[in-house]
């Protein structure tokens, strides 16, 4: 059932879930643990190895739960502590691990620490936050939520001082220079680990410490603290993982892996927009370039590859020119933009083109790293750009064509957000139930790809070598692990393409297309010609000899 390998995360398929959006068990219009537990069979069927739950702690929900008012309990609307335990048991029984968000950098201004802190300079919690008499400190730090914030400082009339915040002004940053804060957050972490969780997706880690004269990101003191957290895990919680949300250039993310003694995993932020650029501009360059700039990571570490998540499709790690290109091609309507990014889901971004959706998934399933799927993208759910902030990509999961998409039995007016109901992406057209019935649906395709991926450890653990054929619209690479060599070929273009690959090193082998188990012509000393349909892709196993590839008992004449 559940793999006992301590490096399980290197091969795992992850799946991101906002509890609120997934399934409503008690019919109040808000997703909850009870509802989620009822969907674990579905996740097991799909082949998911680990789910990541977005924050479910008490919160005024002004940042959808990332504004945490109490780290040590469960928000009432999602259930009880017992429900969390039951979820863990039920998930583990199905071989599914569970990681949750650990919001280290800040709290809600409703958190008791902040309430106490603001009261007076003598408060025992004063030092939990970053107070200042002036708003002219740390001026080199950029503003992240540019749609709503003008400064990283906000005046608090009660405290009669400014407080520091890297995100919303209602989310004051914790003061990591204070050892009491360091301890309190370590205790928060161990509290949840003691409940049996499998680890954390650590929110906004670059911003923990501030220092004058710097951009207040990725500081050495931040890394020291994170290494401290890791030591705690290694000492008492083997097999649990830390996954970093550090939206930075690969060279700046690299230190978050340390010498294999900081994070186990980190999202590969800059790769993501380049996958979209590659397919839109029909060239492999942005993708290969990004790997040229991706440093080697320690053997016990892993990248986490994604196409979409609950936030805007961030363009922070793009040059001005690349950003313009992305806006121009993917968000021409200004109401699709959010902060420095695009507030849309995968399927609408790709014009609901099944071929492009498959192609991009094929890339995140086969490039170095572990893939993560954003809930609903496995059925090609749509978005609602009219909703505020990032709510447009956080609408109820579409289970069936029944009322409220089968998400909840409540009066539709009671839903936490309306279900998507347009003609193309609406729940009558796009839902789990009907895609389960249809053998060639996107959902069935995803299930099949996940299961094939699992047969080859090379995807999670192998080396990568890019081939550079003359046809620049084709992205081809080898993944090698132990004796197995896989060749992945992707046509980024809207038209059919032919490509000549230099496979002379494999002369004599008979490539096997592993998705359909079809034999391809044997490799010779000459260049190997492949033709690809528009947005077509092949997963070829190069480790077979011609006789391995034979069907039945017939003797092959060579
Ligand atoms: C992370 C979360 C995002 C949240 C922000 C502030 O970037 O992914 O949703 O708004 O942190 O907590
Ligand atoms: Ca509910």
CSV table of N, CA and C in Angstrom, one decimal, residues 413-498:
chain,number,residue,atom,x,y,z
A,413,UNK,N,-27.8,29.2,-3.6
A,413,UNK,CA,-27.4,30.5,-3.1
A,413,UNK,C,-26.5,30.4,-1.9
A,414,UNK,N,-26.4,29.3,-1.3
A,414,UNK,CA,-25.6,29.1,-0.1
A,414,UNK,C,-24.2,28.7,-0.4
A,415,UNK,N,-23.9,28.4,-1.6
A,415,UNK,CA,-22.5,27.9,-2.0
A,415,UNK,C,-21.5,29.0,-1.6
A,416,UNK,N,-20.3,28.5,-1.2
A,416,UNK,CA,-19.3,29.5,-0.8
A,416,UNK,C,-18.8,30.3,-2.1
A,417,UNK,N,-18.9,29.7,-3.2
A,417,UNK,CA,-18.7,30.4,-4.5
A,417,UNK,C,-19.6,29.7,-5.5
A,418,UNK,N,-20.1,30.4,-6.5
A,418,UNK,CA,-21.0,29.7,-7.5
A,418,UNK,C,-20.2,28.6,-8.3
A,419,UNK,N,-20.9,27.6,-8.7
A,419,UNK,CA,-20.2,26.6,-9.6
A,419,UNK,C,-20.1,27.2,-11.0
A,420,UNK,N,-19.1,26.7,-11.7
A,420,UNK,CA,-19.0,27.2,-13.1
A,420,UNK,C,-20.1,26.6,-13.9
A,421,UNK,N,-20.9,27.4,-14.6
A,421,UNK,CA,-22.1,26.9,-15.3
A,421,UNK,C,-22.2,27.3,-16.8
A,422,UNK,N,-21.1,27.8,-17.3
A,422,UNK,CA,-21.2,28.2,-18.7
A,422,UNK,C,-21.3,27.0,-19.7
A,423,UNK,N,-21.6,27.2,-20.9
A,423,UNK,CA,-21.9,26.1,-21.9
A,423,UNK,C,-20.7,25.2,-22.1
A,424,UNK,N,-19.5,25.8,-22.1
A,424,UNK,CA,-18.3,24.9,-22.4
A,424,UNK,C,-17.7,24.2,-21.2
A,425,UNK,N,-17.6,24.9,-20.1
A,425,UNK,CA,-16.9,24.3,-18.9
A,425,UNK,C,-17.9,24.0,-17.8
A,426,UNK,N,-19.1,24.4,-17.9
A,426,UNK,CA,-20.1,24.2,-16.9
A,426,UNK,C,-20.2,22.7,-16.5
A,427,UNK,N,-20.8,22.5,-15.2
A,427,UNK,CA,-20.7,21.2,-14.7
A,427,UNK,C,-21.6,20.2,-15.4
A,428,UNK,N,-22.5,20.6,-16.2
A,428,UNK,CA,-23.3,19.7,-17.0
A,428,UNK,C,-22.4,19.0,-18.1
A,429,UNK,N,-21.4,19.9,-18.6
A,429,UNK,CA,-20.5,19.4,-19.6
A,429,UNK,C,-19.3,18.7,-19.0
A,430,UNK,N,-18.8,19.3,-18.0
A,430,UNK,CA,-17.5,18.9,-17.4
A,430,UNK,C,-17.7,18.4,-16.0
A,431,UNK,N,-17.6,17.1,-15.8
A,431,UNK,CA,-17.7,16.5,-14.4
A,431,UNK,C,-17.1,15.1,-14.4
A,432,UNK,N,-16.8,14.7,-13.1
A,432,UNK,CA,-16.1,13.5,-12.9
A,432,UNK,C,-16.9,12.3,-13.4
A,433,UNK,N,-18.2,12.3,-13.0
A,433,UNK,CA,-19.0,11.2,-13.3
A,433,UNK,C,-19.1,10.8,-14.8
A,434,UNK,N,-19.3,11.8,-15.6
A,434,UNK,CA,-19.4,11.5,-17.0
A,434,UNK,C,-18.1,11.1,-17.6
A,435,UNK,N,-17.0,11.7,-17.1
A,435,UNK,CA,-15.7,11.4,-17.7
A,435,UNK,C,-15.2,10.0,-17.2
A,436,UNK,N,-15.8,9.6,-16.1
A,436,UNK,CA,-15.4,8.2,-15.7
A,436,UNK,C,-16.1,7.2,-16.6
A,437,UNK,N,-17.3,7.6,-17.1
A,437,UNK,CA,-18.0,6.7,-18.0
A,437,UNK,C,-17.4,6.6,-19.4
A,438,UNK,N,-16.7,7.7,-19.8
A,438,UNK,CA,-16.2,7.8,-21.2
A,438,UNK,C,-14.8,7.3,-21.3
A,439,UNK,N,-14.5,6.2,-21.9
A,439,UNK,CA,-13.2,5.6,-21.9
A,439,UNK,C,-12.1,6.6,-22.4
A,440,UNK,N,-12.4,7.6,-23.3
A,440,UNK,CA,-11.4,8.4,-23.8
A,440,UNK,C,-11.4,9.8,-23.3
A,441,UNK,N,-12.1,10.0,-22.1
A,441,UNK,CA,-12.1,11.3,-21.5
A,441,UNK,C,-10.8,11.8,-21.0
A,442,UNK,N,-10.6,13.1,-20.8
A,442,UNK,CA,-9.4,13.6,-20.2
A,442,UNK,C,-9.1,12.9,-18.9
A,443,UNK,N,-10.1,12.7,-18.1
A,443,UNK,CA,-9.9,12.0,-16.8
A,443,UNK,C,-9.3,10.6,-17.0
A,444,UNK,N,-9.9,9.8,-17.9
A,444,UNK,CA,-9.3,8.5,-18.1
A,444,UNK,C,-7.9,8.5,-18.6
A,445,UNK,N,-7.7,9.5,-19.5
A,445,UNK,CA,-6.3,9.7,-20.0
A,445,UNK,C,-5.3,10.0,-18.8
A,446,UNK,N,-5.7,10.9,-17.9
A,446,UNK,CA,-4.9,11.2,-16.8
A,446,UNK,C,-4.6,10.0,-16.0
A,447,UNK,N,-5.6,9.3,-15.7
A,447,UNK,CA,-5.4,8.0,-14.9
A,447,UNK,C,-4.4,7.1,-15.6
A,448,UNK,N,-4.6,7.0,-16.9
A,448,UNK,CA,-3.7,6.0,-17.6
A,448,UNK,C,-2.2,6.6,-17.5
A,449,UNK,N,-2.1,7.9,-17.8
A,449,UNK,CA,-0.7,8.5,-17.8
A,449,UNK,C,-0.1,8.3,-16.4
A,450,UNK,N,-0.8,8.5,-15.4
A,450,UNK,CA,-0.3,8.4,-14.0
A,450,UNK,C,0.2,7.0,-13.8
A,451,UNK,N,-0.6,6.0,-14.2
A,451,UNK,CA,-0.2,4.6,-14.0
A,451,UNK,C,1.0,4.2,-14.8
A,452,UNK,N,1.1,4.7,-16.0
A,452,UNK,CA,2.2,4.4,-16.8
A,452,UNK,C,3.5,5.0,-16.2
A,453,UNK,N,3.3,6.3,-15.8
A,453,UNK,CA,4.5,7.0,-15.2
A,453,UNK,C,5.0,6.2,-14.0
A,454,UNK,N,4.1,5.6,-13.3
A,454,UNK,CA,4.6,4.8,-12.1
A,454,UNK,C,5.4,3.6,-12.4
A,455,UNK,N,5.3,3.1,-13.6
A,455,UNK,CA,6.1,1.9,-14.0
A,455,UNK,C,7.6,2.3,-14.2
A,456,UNK,N,7.9,3.6,-14.3
A,456,UNK,CA,9.3,3.9,-14.7
A,456,UNK,C,9.9,4.9,-13.7
A,457,UNK,N,10.7,4.4,-12.8
A,457,UNK,CA,11.4,5.2,-11.8
A,457,UNK,C,12.2,6.3,-12.5
A,458,UNK,N,12.6,6.1,-13.7
A,458,UNK,CA,13.4,7.1,-14.4
A,458,UNK,C,12.8,8.5,-14.4
A,459,UNK,N,11.5,8.5,-14.4
A,459,UNK,CA,10.8,9.9,-14.4
A,459,UNK,C,11.1,10.7,-13.2
A,460,UNK,N,11.1,10.0,-12.0
A,460,UNK,CA,11.3,10.7,-10.8
A,460,UNK,C,12.8,10.8,-10.4
A,461,UNK,N,13.6,9.8,-10.9
A,461,UNK,CA,15.0,9.7,-10.4
A,461,UNK,C,16.1,9.8,-11.5
A,462,UNK,N,15.7,9.7,-12.7
A,462,UNK,CA,16.7,9.6,-13.8
A,462,UNK,C,17.4,10.9,-14.1
A,463,UNK,N,18.5,10.7,-14.9
A,463,UNK,CA,19.1,11.9,-15.4
A,463,UNK,C,18.4,12.4,-16.6
A,464,UNK,N,18.7,13.6,-17.1
A,464,UNK,CA,18.1,14.1,-18.3
A,464,UNK,C,19.1,14.6,-19.3
A,465,UNK,N,18.9,14.3,-20.5
A,465,UNK,CA,19.8,14.8,-21.6
A,465,UNK,C,18.9,15.3,-22.7
A,466,UNK,N,19.0,16.5,-23.1
A,466,UNK,CA,18.2,17.0,-24.2
A,466,UNK,C,18.9,16.7,-25.5
A,467,UNK,N,18.1,16.3,-26.4
A,467,UNK,CA,18.6,16.1,-27.8
A,467,UNK,C,18.3,17.4,-28.5
A,468,UNK,N,19.1,17.8,-29.4
A,468,UNK,CA,18.8,19.1,-30.1
A,468,UNK,C,18.7,18.9,-31.6
A,469,UNK,N,17.6,18.2,-32.0
A,469,UNK,CA,17.5,18.0,-33.5
A,469,UNK,C,17.3,19.4,-34.2
A,470,UNK,N,17.5,19.4,-35.5
A,470,UNK,CA,17.4,20.6,-36.3
A,470,UNK,C,16.0,21.2,-36.1
A,471,UNK,N,15.0,20.4,-36.1
A,471,UNK,CA,13.6,21.0,-36.0
A,471,UNK,C,13.4,21.5,-34.5
A,472,UNK,N,13.4,22.8,-34.4
A,472,UNK,CA,13.3,23.5,-33.1
A,472,UNK,C,11.9,23.4,-32.5
A,473,UNK,N,10.9,22.9,-33.2
A,473,UNK,CA,9.6,22.8,-32.7
A,473,UNK,C,9.4,21.5,-31.9
A,474,UNK,N,10.4,20.7,-32.0
A,474,UNK,CA,10.3,19.4,-31.3
A,474,UNK,C,11.2,19.4,-30.1
A,475,UNK,N,10.7,19.0,-28.9
A,475,UNK,CA,11.4,18.9,-27.7
A,475,UNK,C,11.6,17.5,-27.4
A,476,UNK,N,12.9,17.0,-27.4
A,476,UNK,CA,13.1,15.6,-27.2
A,476,UNK,C,14.2,15.4,-26.1
A,477,UNK,N,14.0,14.5,-25.2
A,477,UNK,CA,15.0,14.3,-24.2
A,477,UNK,C,15.0,12.8,-23.8
A,478,UNK,N,16.2,12.4,-23.2
A,478,UNK,CA,16.4,11.1,-22.7
A,478,UNK,C,16.3,11.2,-21.2
A,479,UNK,N,15.6,10.2,-20.6
A,479,UNK,CA,15.7,10.1,-19.1
A,479,UNK,C,16.3,8.7,-18.9
A,480,UNK,N,17.3,8.7,-18.0
A,480,UNK,CA,18.1,7.4,-17.8
A,480,UNK,C,18.2,7.1,-16.3
A,481,UNK,N,17.9,5.9,-16.0
A,481,UNK,CA,18.0,5.4,-14.6
A,481,UNK,C,18.3,4.0,-14.6
A,482,UNK,N,19.4,3.6,-13.9
A,482,UNK,CA,19.9,2.2,-13.9
A,482,UNK,C,20.0,1.8,-15.4
A,483,UNK,N,19.4,0.7,-15.8
A,483,UNK,CA,19.6,0.2,-17.2
A,483,UNK,C,18.5,0.7,-18.1
A,484,UNK,N,17.6,1.5,-17.6
A,484,UNK,CA,16.5,2.0,-18.4
A,484,UNK,C,16.7,3.3,-19.0
A,485,UNK,N,16.5,3.4,-20.3
A,485,UNK,CA,16.6,4.7,-21.0
A,485,UNK,C,15.2,5.0,-21.7
A,486,UNK,N,14.7,6.1,-21.4
A,486,UNK,CA,13.4,6.5,-22.0
A,486,UNK,C,13.7,7.7,-22.9
A,487,UNK,N,13.0,7.7,-24.1
A,487,UNK,CA,13.1,8.9,-25.0
A,487,UNK,C,11.7,9.5,-25.0
A,488,UNK,N,11.7,10.8,-24.7
A,488,UNK,CA,10.4,11.6,-24.7
A,488,UNK,C,10.5,12.6,-25.8
A,489,UNK,N,9.5,12.6,-26.7
A,489,UNK,CA,9.5,13.5,-27.8
A,489,UNK,C,8.2,14.2,-27.8
A,490,UNK,N,8.3,15.6,-27.9
A,490,UNK,CA,7.1,16.4,-27.9
A,490,UNK,C,7.0,17.4,-29.1
A,491,UNK,N,5.9,17.4,-29.7
A,491,UNK,CA,5.8,18.4,-30.8
A,491,UNK,C,5.0,19.6,-30.2
A,492,UNK,N,5.7,20.7,-30.1
A,492,UNK,CA,5.1,21.9,-29.5
A,492,UNK,C,4.3,22.7,-30.5
A,493,UNK,N,4.2,22.2,-31.8
A,493,UNK,CA,3.6,23.0,-32.8
A,493,UNK,C,2.2,22.5,-33.1
A,494,UNK,N,1.4,23.5,-33.7
A,494,UNK,CA,0.0,23.2,-34.1
A,494,UNK,C,-0.1,22.4,-35.4
A,495,UNK,N,1.1,22.2,-36.0
A,495,UNK,CA,1.1,21.4,-37.3
A,495,UNK,C,1.9,20.1,-37.1
A,496,UNK,N,1.7,19.2,-38.0
A,496,UNK,CA,2.5,18.0,-37.9
A,496,UNK,C,3.9,18.3,-38.2
A,497,UNK,N,4.8,17.5,-37.5
A,497,UNK,CA,6.2,17.8,-37.7
A,497,UNK,C,7.0,16.5,-37.8
A,498,UNK,N,8.1,16.5,-38.6
A,498,UNK,CA,9.0,15.4,-38.7
A,498,UNK,C,10.3,15.8,-38.0
